[in-house]
PDB file of C-alpha atoms in Angstrom:
ATOM      1  CA  UNK C   1      26.356 -22.093 -13.623  1.00  0.00           C
ATOM      2  CA  UNK C   2      29.126 -19.577 -13.174  1.00  0.00           C
ATOM      3  CA  UNK C   3      30.505 -18.435  -9.901  1.00  0.00           C
ATOM      4  CA  UNK C   4      28.626 -15.655  -8.057  1.00  0.00           C
ATOM      5  CA  UNK C   5      30.431 -12.409  -8.017  1.00  0.00           C
ATOM      6  CA  UNK C   6      29.297 -10.341  -5.101  1.00  0.00           C
ATOM      7  CA  UNK C   7      31.835  -7.645  -5.736  1.00  0.00           C
ATOM      8  CA  UNK C   8      29.604  -6.517  -8.614  1.00  0.00           C
ATOM      9  CA  UNK C   9      27.719  -4.298  -6.095  1.00  0.00           C
ATOM     10  CA  UNK C  10      30.839  -2.224  -5.643  1.00  0.00           C
ATOM     11  CA  UNK C  11      31.382  -1.715  -9.413  1.00  0.00           C
ATOM     12  CA  UNK C  12      30.619   1.686 -10.938  1.00  0.00           C
ATOM     13  CA  UNK C  13      27.487   1.958 -12.959  1.00  0.00           C
ATOM     14  CA  UNK C  14      29.024   4.530 -15.244  1.00  0.00           C
ATOM     15  CA  UNK C  15      27.390   7.361 -13.577  1.00  0.00           C
ATOM     16  CA  UNK C  16      29.554   7.849 -10.529  1.00  0.00           C
ATOM     17  CA  UNK C  17      27.439   5.471  -8.402  1.00  0.00           C
ATOM     18  CA  UNK C  18      27.871   1.762  -7.569  1.00  0.00           C
ATOM     19  CA  UNK C  19      25.280  -0.903  -8.098  1.00  0.00           C
ATOM     20  CA  UNK C  20      24.755  -1.082  -4.397  1.00  0.00           C
ATOM     21  CA  UNK C  21      23.959   2.649  -4.368  1.00  0.00           C
ATOM     22  CA  UNK C  22      21.668   2.066  -7.186  1.00  0.00           C
ATOM     23  CA  UNK C  23      19.736  -0.573  -5.177  1.00  0.00           C
ATOM     24  CA  UNK C  24      19.596   1.600  -2.124  1.00  0.00           C
ATOM     25  CA  UNK C  25      18.110   4.470  -4.090  1.00  0.00           C
ATOM     26  CA  UNK C  26      15.542   2.197  -5.579  1.00  0.00           C
ATOM     27  CA  UNK C  27      14.760   0.939  -1.984  1.00  0.00           C
ATOM     28  CA  UNK C  28      13.988   4.549  -1.085  1.00  0.00           C
ATOM     29  CA  UNK C  29      11.505   4.785  -4.018  1.00  0.00           C
ATOM     30  CA  UNK C  30       9.940   1.622  -3.097  1.00  0.00           C
ATOM     31  CA  UNK C  31       9.336   2.608   0.465  1.00  0.00           C
ATOM     32  CA  UNK C  32       8.037   6.032  -0.585  1.00  0.00           C
ATOM     33  CA  UNK C  33       5.471   4.676  -2.947  1.00  0.00           C
ATOM     34  CA  UNK C  34       4.310   2.104  -0.245  1.00  0.00           C
ATOM     35  CA  UNK C  35       3.947   4.587   2.614  1.00  0.00           C
ATOM     36  CA  UNK C  36       2.174   7.256   0.626  1.00  0.00           C
ATOM     37  CA  UNK C  37      -0.056   4.652  -1.095  1.00  0.00           C
ATOM     38  CA  UNK C  38      -0.918   3.217   2.331  1.00  0.00           C
ATOM     39  CA  UNK C  39      -1.954   6.776   3.482  1.00  0.00           C
ATOM     40  CA  UNK C  40      -4.077   7.172   0.514  1.00  0.00           C
ATOM     41  CA  UNK C  41      -5.685   3.637   0.925  1.00  0.00           C
ATOM     42  CA  UNK C  42      -6.409   4.269   4.683  1.00  0.00           C
ATOM     43  CA  UNK C  43      -8.016   7.833   4.047  1.00  0.00           C
ATOM     44  CA  UNK C  44      -9.998   6.749   1.015  1.00  0.00           C
ATOM     45  CA  UNK C  45     -10.719   3.221   2.175  1.00  0.00           C
ATOM     46  CA  UNK C  46     -11.829   4.262   5.642  1.00  0.00           C
ATOM     47  CA  UNK C  47     -14.153   6.875   4.102  1.00  0.00           C
ATOM     48  CA  UNK C  48     -15.788   4.322   1.738  1.00  0.00           C
ATOM     49  CA  UNK C  49     -15.934   1.804   4.488  1.00  0.00           C
ATOM     50  CA  UNK C  50     -17.818   4.351   6.722  1.00  0.00           C
ATOM     51  CA  UNK C  51     -20.127   5.254   3.962  1.00  0.00           C
ATOM     52  CA  UNK C  52     -21.186   1.571   3.458  1.00  0.00           C
ATOM     53  CA  UNK C  53     -22.320   1.375   7.102  1.00  0.00           C
ATOM     54  CA  UNK C  54     -24.445   4.674   7.237  1.00  0.00           C
ATOM     55  CA  UNK C  55     -28.224   4.596   7.316  1.00  0.00           C
ATOM     56  CA  UNK C  56     -28.233   6.617   3.920  1.00  0.00           C
ATOM     57  CA  UNK C  57     -28.757   4.141   0.961  1.00  0.00           C
ATOM     58  CA  UNK C  58     -27.250   6.779  -1.297  1.00  0.00           C
ATOM     59  CA  UNK C  59     -23.951   6.889   0.605  1.00  0.00           C
ATOM     60  CA  UNK C  60     -23.928   3.044   0.843  1.00  0.00           C
ATOM     61  CA  UNK C  61     -24.354   2.766  -2.852  1.00  0.00           C
ATOM     62  CA  UNK C  62     -21.425   5.161  -3.470  1.00  0.00           C
ATOM     63  CA  UNK C  63     -19.275   3.173  -1.132  1.00  0.00           C
ATOM     64  CA  UNK C  64     -20.192  -0.103  -2.764  1.00  0.00           C
ATOM     65  CA  UNK C  65     -19.575   1.164  -6.311  1.00  0.00           C
ATOM     66  CA  UNK C  66     -16.175   2.475  -5.339  1.00  0.00           C
ATOM     67  CA  UNK C  67     -15.199  -0.752  -3.705  1.00  0.00           C
ATOM     68  CA  UNK C  68     -16.420  -2.984  -6.488  1.00  0.00           C
ATOM     69  CA  UNK C  69     -14.961  -0.894  -9.180  1.00  0.00           C
ATOM     70  CA  UNK C  70     -11.431  -0.701  -7.916  1.00  0.00           C
ATOM     71  CA  UNK C  71     -11.097  -4.210  -6.525  1.00  0.00           C
ATOM     72  CA  UNK C  72     -12.286  -5.789  -9.813  1.00  0.00           C
ATOM     73  CA  UNK C  73      -9.863  -4.110 -12.095  1.00  0.00           C
ATOM     74  CA  UNK C  74      -6.418  -5.572 -12.059  1.00  0.00           C
ATOM     75  CA  UNK C  75      -3.708  -3.324 -10.717  1.00  0.00           C
ATOM     76  CA  UNK C  76      -1.598  -3.306 -13.887  1.00  0.00           C
ATOM     77  CA  UNK C  77      -4.629  -2.215 -15.903  1.00  0.00           C
ATOM     78  CA  UNK C  78      -5.194   0.614 -13.407  1.00  0.00           C
ATOM     79  CA  UNK C  79      -1.583   1.711 -13.604  1.00  0.00           C
ATOM     80  CA  UNK C  80      -1.981   1.941 -17.487  1.00  0.00           C
ATOM     81  CA  UNK C  81      -5.244   3.672 -17.317  1.00  0.00           C
ATOM     82  CA  UNK C  82      -3.933   6.341 -14.905  1.00  0.00           C
ATOM     83  CA  UNK C  83      -0.617   6.898 -16.651  1.00  0.00           C
ATOM     84  CA  UNK C  84      -1.517   6.409 -20.355  1.00  0.00           C
ATOM     85  CA  UNK C  85      -5.194   6.994 -20.757  1.00  0.00           C
ATOM     86  CA  UNK C  86      -6.224   9.617 -18.224  1.00  0.00           C
ATOM     87  CA  UNK C  87      -3.989  12.417 -19.669  1.00  0.00           C
ATOM     88  CA  UNK C  88      -5.634  11.791 -23.085  1.00  0.00           C
ATOM     89  CA  UNK C  89      -9.136  12.216 -21.732  1.00  0.00           C
ATOM     90  CA  UNK C  90      -8.435  15.527 -19.987  1.00  0.00           C
ATOM     91  CA  UNK C  91      -8.298  18.979 -21.737  1.00  0.00           C
ATOM     92  CA  UNK C  92      -5.109  19.215 -23.682  1.00  0.00           C
ATOM     93  CA  UNK C  93      -3.459  21.755 -21.380  1.00  0.00           C
ATOM     94  CA  UNK C  94      -3.900  19.656 -18.318  1.00  0.00           C
ATOM     95  CA  UNK C  95      -3.024  16.428 -20.117  1.00  0.00           C
ATOM     96  CA  UNK C  96       0.270  17.864 -21.330  1.00  0.00           C
ATOM     97  CA  UNK C  97       0.968  19.119 -17.900  1.00  0.00           C
ATOM     98  CA  UNK C  98       0.421  15.717 -16.484  1.00  0.00           C
ATOM     99  CA  UNK C  99       2.742  14.162 -19.036  1.00  0.00           C
ATOM    100  CA  UNK C 100       5.516  16.673 -18.368  1.00  0.00           C
ATOM    101  CA  UNK C 101       5.141  16.550 -14.590  1.00  0.00           C
ATOM    102  CA  UNK C 102       8.572  15.504 -12.959  1.00  0.00           C
ATOM    103  CA  UNK C 103       8.311  11.941 -11.516  1.00  0.00           C
ATOM    104  CA  UNK C 104       4.877  11.518 -13.095  1.00  0.00           C
ATOM    105  CA  UNK C 105       5.328   7.693 -12.887  1.00  0.00           C
ATOM    106  CA  UNK C 106       5.863   8.060  -8.943  1.00  0.00           C
ATOM    107  CA  UNK C 107       2.643  10.133  -8.482  1.00  0.00           C
ATOM    108  CA  UNK C 108       0.746   7.783 -10.864  1.00  0.00           C
ATOM    109  CA  UNK C 109       1.981   4.683  -8.930  1.00  0.00           C
ATOM    110  CA  UNK C 110       0.931   6.190  -5.536  1.00  0.00           C
ATOM    111  CA  UNK C 111      -2.631   7.116  -6.781  1.00  0.00           C
ATOM    112  CA  UNK C 112      -3.140   3.710  -8.548  1.00  0.00           C
ATOM    113  CA  UNK C 113      -1.812   1.637  -5.782  1.00  0.00           C
ATOM    114  CA  UNK C 114      -3.622   3.800  -3.164  1.00  0.00           C
ATOM    115  CA  UNK C 115      -7.027   3.451  -4.826  1.00  0.00           C
ATOM    116  CA  UNK C 116      -6.645  -0.056  -5.675  1.00  0.00           C
ATOM    117  CA  UNK C 117      -5.694  -0.885  -1.980  1.00  0.00           C
ATOM    118  CA  UNK C 118      -8.495   1.406  -0.726  1.00  0.00           C
ATOM    119  CA  UNK C 119     -11.163  -0.963  -2.024  1.00  0.00           C
ATOM    120  CA  UNK C 120      -9.719  -3.711   0.119  1.00  0.00           C
ATOM    121  CA  UNK C 121      -9.402  -1.448   3.172  1.00  0.00           C
ATOM    122  CA  UNK C 122     -12.949  -0.205   2.670  1.00  0.00           C
ATOM    123  CA  UNK C 123     -14.225  -3.852   2.986  1.00  0.00           C
ATOM    124  CA  UNK C 124     -12.097  -4.373   6.080  1.00  0.00           C
ATOM    125  CA  UNK C 125     -13.314  -1.156   7.719  1.00  0.00           C
ATOM    126  CA  UNK C 126     -16.899  -2.119   6.994  1.00  0.00           C
ATOM    127  CA  UNK C 127     -16.467  -5.511   8.325  1.00  0.00           C
ATOM    128  CA  UNK C 128     -14.680  -4.127  11.434  1.00  0.00           C
ATOM    129  CA  UNK C 129     -17.632  -1.684  12.138  1.00  0.00           C
ATOM    130  CA  UNK C 130     -20.364  -4.123  11.499  1.00  0.00           C
ATOM    131  CA  UNK C 131     -18.585  -6.701  13.932  1.00  0.00           C
ATOM    132  CA  UNK C 132     -19.181  -4.436  16.802  1.00  0.00           C
ATOM    133  CA  UNK C 133     -22.228  -4.773  18.967  1.00  0.00           C
ATOM    134  CA  UNK C 134     -25.190  -2.510  17.665  1.00  0.00           C
ATOM    135  CA  UNK C 135     -25.464  -1.314  21.305  1.00  0.00           C
ATOM    136  CA  UNK C 136     -22.388   0.853  20.983  1.00  0.00           C
ATOM    137  CA  UNK C 137     -23.768   2.948  18.073  1.00  0.00           C
ATOM    138  CA  UNK C 138     -27.216   3.168  19.853  1.00  0.00           C
ATOM    139  CA  UNK C 139     -25.594   4.119  23.256  1.00  0.00           C
ATOM    140  CA  UNK C 140     -23.463   6.795  21.771  1.00  0.00           C
ATOM    141  CA  UNK C 141     -26.342   8.376  19.871  1.00  0.00           C
ATOM    142  CA  UNK C 142     -28.449   8.146  22.920  1.00  0.00           C
ATOM    143  CA  UNK C 143     -25.785  10.175  24.913  1.00  0.00           C
ATOM    144  CA  UNK C 144     -26.219  12.943  22.370  1.00  0.00           C
ATOM    145  CA  UNK C 145     -23.317  12.290  20.121  1.00  0.00           C
ATOM    146  CA  UNK C 146     -23.869  13.118  16.428  1.00  0.00           C
ATOM    147  CA  UNK C 147     -23.349  10.366  13.890  1.00  0.00           C
ATOM    148  CA  UNK C 148     -19.882  11.612  12.829  1.00  0.00           C
ATOM    149  CA  UNK C 149     -18.933  11.872  16.539  1.00  0.00           C
ATOM    150  CA  UNK C 150     -20.160   8.402  17.047  1.00  0.00           C
ATOM    151  CA  UNK C 151     -17.890   7.061  14.239  1.00  0.00           C
ATOM    152  CA  UNK C 152     -14.892   9.200  15.364  1.00  0.00           C
ATOM    153  CA  UNK C 153     -15.058   8.601  19.064  1.00  0.00           C
ATOM    154  CA  UNK C 154     -16.682   5.133  19.455  1.00  0.00           C
ATOM    155  CA  UNK C 155     -16.892   2.920  16.458  1.00  0.00           C
ATOM    156  CA  UNK C 156     -13.656   3.572  14.463  1.00  0.00           C
ATOM    157  CA  UNK C 157     -11.262   3.400  17.408  1.00  0.00           C
ATOM    158  CA  UNK C 158     -12.576  -0.091  18.149  1.00  0.00           C
ATOM    159  CA  UNK C 159     -12.918  -1.111  14.498  1.00  0.00           C
ATOM    160  CA  UNK C 160      -9.341  -0.274  13.741  1.00  0.00           C
ATOM    161  CA  UNK C 161      -8.116  -2.337  16.648  1.00  0.00           C
ATOM    162  CA  UNK C 162      -9.957  -5.349  15.233  1.00  0.00           C
ATOM    163  CA  UNK C 163      -8.693  -4.998  11.700  1.00  0.00           C
ATOM    164  CA  UNK C 164      -5.169  -4.273  12.448  1.00  0.00           C
ATOM    165  CA  UNK C 165      -3.937  -7.800  11.269  1.00  0.00           C
ATOM    166  CA  UNK C 166      -5.509  -7.548   7.902  1.00  0.00           C
ATOM    167  CA  UNK C 167      -4.260  -4.042   7.646  1.00  0.00           C
ATOM    168  CA  UNK C 168      -0.764  -5.322   8.174  1.00  0.00           C
ATOM    169  CA  UNK C 169      -1.178  -7.738   5.336  1.00  0.00           C
ATOM    170  CA  UNK C 170      -2.312  -4.857   3.043  1.00  0.00           C
ATOM    171  CA  UNK C 171       0.834  -2.889   3.873  1.00  0.00           C
ATOM    172  CA  UNK C 172       2.860  -5.950   3.032  1.00  0.00           C
ATOM    173  CA  UNK C 173       0.934  -6.311  -0.187  1.00  0.00           C
ATOM    174  CA  UNK C 174       1.461  -2.681  -1.054  1.00  0.00           C
ATOM    175  CA  UNK C 175       5.148  -3.171  -0.683  1.00  0.00           C
ATOM    176  CA  UNK C 176       5.069  -6.090  -3.054  1.00  0.00           C
ATOM    177  CA  UNK C 177       2.702  -4.643  -5.478  1.00  0.00           C
ATOM    178  CA  UNK C 178       4.852  -1.587  -5.857  1.00  0.00           C
ATOM    179  CA  UNK C 179       6.893  -3.679  -8.257  1.00  0.00           C
ATOM    180  CA  UNK C 180       4.132  -3.170 -10.813  1.00  0.00           C
ATOM    181  CA  UNK C 181       5.194   0.487 -11.168  1.00  0.00           C
ATOM    182  CA  UNK C 182       8.127  -0.654 -13.216  1.00  0.00           C
ATOM    183  CA  UNK C 183       5.715  -1.026 -16.070  1.00  0.00           C
ATOM    184  CA  UNK C 184       5.243   2.808 -16.180  1.00  0.00           C
ATOM    185  CA  UNK C 185       8.853   3.570 -15.929  1.00  0.00           C
ATOM    186  CA  UNK C 186       9.332   3.951 -12.111  1.00  0.00           C
ATOM    187  CA  UNK C 187      12.837   2.812 -11.162  1.00  0.00           C
ATOM    188  CA  UNK C 188      11.873   1.112  -7.974  1.00  0.00           C
ATOM    189  CA  UNK C 189      13.681  -1.935  -6.510  1.00  0.00           C
ATOM    190  CA  UNK C 190      12.577  -4.594  -8.957  1.00  0.00           C
ATOM    191  CA  UNK C 191      13.239  -2.241 -11.837  1.00  0.00           C
ATOM    192  CA  UNK C 192      16.710  -1.432 -10.618  1.00  0.00           C
ATOM    193  CA  UNK C 193      17.491  -4.998 -10.033  1.00  0.00           C
ATOM    194  CA  UNK C 194      16.414  -5.734 -13.627  1.00  0.00           C
ATOM    195  CA  UNK C 195      18.462  -2.887 -15.012  1.00  0.00           C
ATOM    196  CA  UNK C 196      21.495  -4.076 -12.950  1.00  0.00           C
ATOM    197  CA  UNK C 197      21.280  -7.512 -14.508  1.00  0.00           C
ATOM    198  CA  UNK C 198      21.061  -6.088 -17.936  1.00  0.00           C
ATOM    199  CA  UNK C 199      24.090  -3.869 -17.550  1.00  0.00           C
ATOM    200  CA  UNK C 200      26.319  -6.180 -15.443  1.00  0.00           C
ATOM    201  CA  UNK C 201      24.892  -9.598 -16.600  1.00  0.00           C
ATOM    202  CA  UNK C 202      24.849 -10.704 -13.112  1.00  0.00           C
ATOM    203  CA  UNK C 203      21.229 -12.006 -12.875  1.00  0.00           C
ATOM    204  CA  UNK C 204      21.438 -14.066  -9.732  1.00  0.00           C
ATOM    205  CA  UNK C 205      23.224 -11.393  -7.683  1.00  0.00           C
ATOM    206  CA  UNK C 206      20.832  -8.558  -8.740  1.00  0.00           C
ATOM    207  CA  UNK C 207      17.656 -10.385  -7.950  1.00  0.00           C
ATOM    208  CA  UNK C 208      19.066 -12.055  -4.910  1.00  0.00           C
ATOM    209  CA  UNK C 209      19.841  -8.643  -3.419  1.00  0.00           C
ATOM    210  CA  UNK C 210      16.374  -7.319  -4.373  1.00  0.00           C
ATOM    211  CA  UNK C 211      14.826 -10.403  -2.697  1.00  0.00           C
ATOM    212  CA  UNK C 212      16.780  -9.952   0.530  1.00  0.00           C
ATOM    213  CA  UNK C 213      15.816  -6.224   0.705  1.00  0.00           C
ATOM    214  CA  UNK C 214      12.141  -7.019   0.227  1.00  0.00           C
ATOM    215  CA  UNK C 215      12.283  -9.797   2.968  1.00  0.00           C
ATOM    216  CA  UNK C 216      14.051  -7.366   5.328  1.00  0.00           C
ATOM    217  CA  UNK C 217      11.374  -4.639   4.791  1.00  0.00           C
ATOM    218  CA  UNK C 218       8.520  -7.017   5.212  1.00  0.00           C
ATOM    219  CA  UNK C 219      10.059  -8.469   8.424  1.00  0.00           C
ATOM    220  CA  UNK C 220      10.525  -4.998   9.870  1.00  0.00           C
ATOM    221  CA  UNK C 221       6.909  -3.963   8.996  1.00  0.00           C
ATOM    222  CA  UNK C 222       5.521  -7.357  10.489  1.00  0.00           C
ATOM    223  CA  UNK C 223       7.208  -6.919  13.777  1.00  0.00           C
ATOM    224  CA  UNK C 224       6.348  -3.181  14.011  1.00  0.00           C
ATOM    225  CA  UNK C 225       2.773  -3.869  13.372  1.00  0.00           C
ATOM    226  CA  UNK C 226       2.661  -6.726  15.937  1.00  0.00           C
ATOM    227  CA  UNK C 227       4.090  -4.395  18.514  1.00  0.00           C
ATOM    228  CA  UNK C 228       1.373  -1.820  17.711  1.00  0.00           C
ATOM    229  CA  UNK C 229      -1.339  -4.553  17.921  1.00  0.00           C
ATOM    230  CA  UNK C 230      -0.095  -5.590  21.255  1.00  0.00           C
ATOM    231  CA  UNK C 231      -0.066  -1.854  22.507  1.00  0.00           C
ATOM    232  CA  UNK C 232      -3.540  -1.009  21.437  1.00  0.00           C
ATOM    233  CA  UNK C 233      -5.335  -4.373  21.987  1.00  0.00           C
ATOM    234  CA  UNK C 234      -8.488  -4.145  24.194  1.00  0.00           C
ATOM    235  CA  UNK C 235      -9.296  -7.224  26.228  1.00  0.00           C
ATOM    236  CA  UNK C 236     -12.193  -9.177  24.833  1.00  0.00           C
ATOM    237  CA  UNK C 237     -11.728  -7.997  21.228  1.00  0.00           C
ATOM    238  CA  UNK C 238     -10.257  -9.937  18.382  1.00  0.00           C
ATOM    239  CA  UNK C 239      -6.496  -9.963  18.371  1.00  0.00           C
ATOM    240  CA  UNK C 240      -6.119  -9.289  22.069  1.00  0.00           C
ATOM    241  CA  UNK C 241      -4.344 -11.814  24.191  1.00  0.00           C
ATOM    242  CA  UNK C 242      -6.468 -13.940  26.477  1.00  0.00           C
ATOM    243  CA  UNK C 243      -6.365 -12.944  30.110  1.00  0.00           C
ATOM    244  CA  UNK C 244      -3.933 -14.907  32.262  1.00  0.00           C
ATOM    245  CA  UNK C 245      -5.755 -16.828  34.951  1.00  0.00           C
ATOM    246  CA  UNK C 246      -4.170 -17.967  38.126  1.00  0.00           C
ATOM    247  CA  UNK C 247      -5.289 -20.811  40.351  1.00  0.00           C
TER     248      UNK C 247
END
């Protein structure tokens, strides 16, 4: 094995930027996809999770169908379906617009990754709500709150506190799963590392740098979410620190 050449990151790529700038740009794309996908997953997943805990059988069925559909189709297949198949199924004018949309692979990655993760978030939200005592829902309704108000003011604030640890795992998974977007042409971190090793022939340096960046991102997210968990923890709920007793 040859010597490692860390100075390769300072070499010009031929476009006026160094390989280090290449990777930093890709790091921005990775974070953008991860954050926007998380927003989509939280909004859609929360909605579907709520539907699965309502008294309406129709709404429960809608939530269950969504969850089962998106969590049982591999992410790579979903990426291909959204990027290659959907434009062909739509009217020609709309399909052509989607194909010519600037950064189409970015938007496709956000939607595909967001919907894929929303199925997992929906299951966690459902589990968080059903883990609460039934008396909380009944007491809120007895006080005159509507069902939406009961969810918004009573059930969801408590449920989210319970499911913060698994939501942290989902955010970390989104960051890692964003690498799948390279298959539809998005130049995120893994794709840039791959391009760097093809141009510079420095395989170990390229993927070592990508690995370090992924690790740093995940460590920052982990510690940030732990801080949030500690700040919003309610004594007696899952995730809360046990009370300190003095003798």
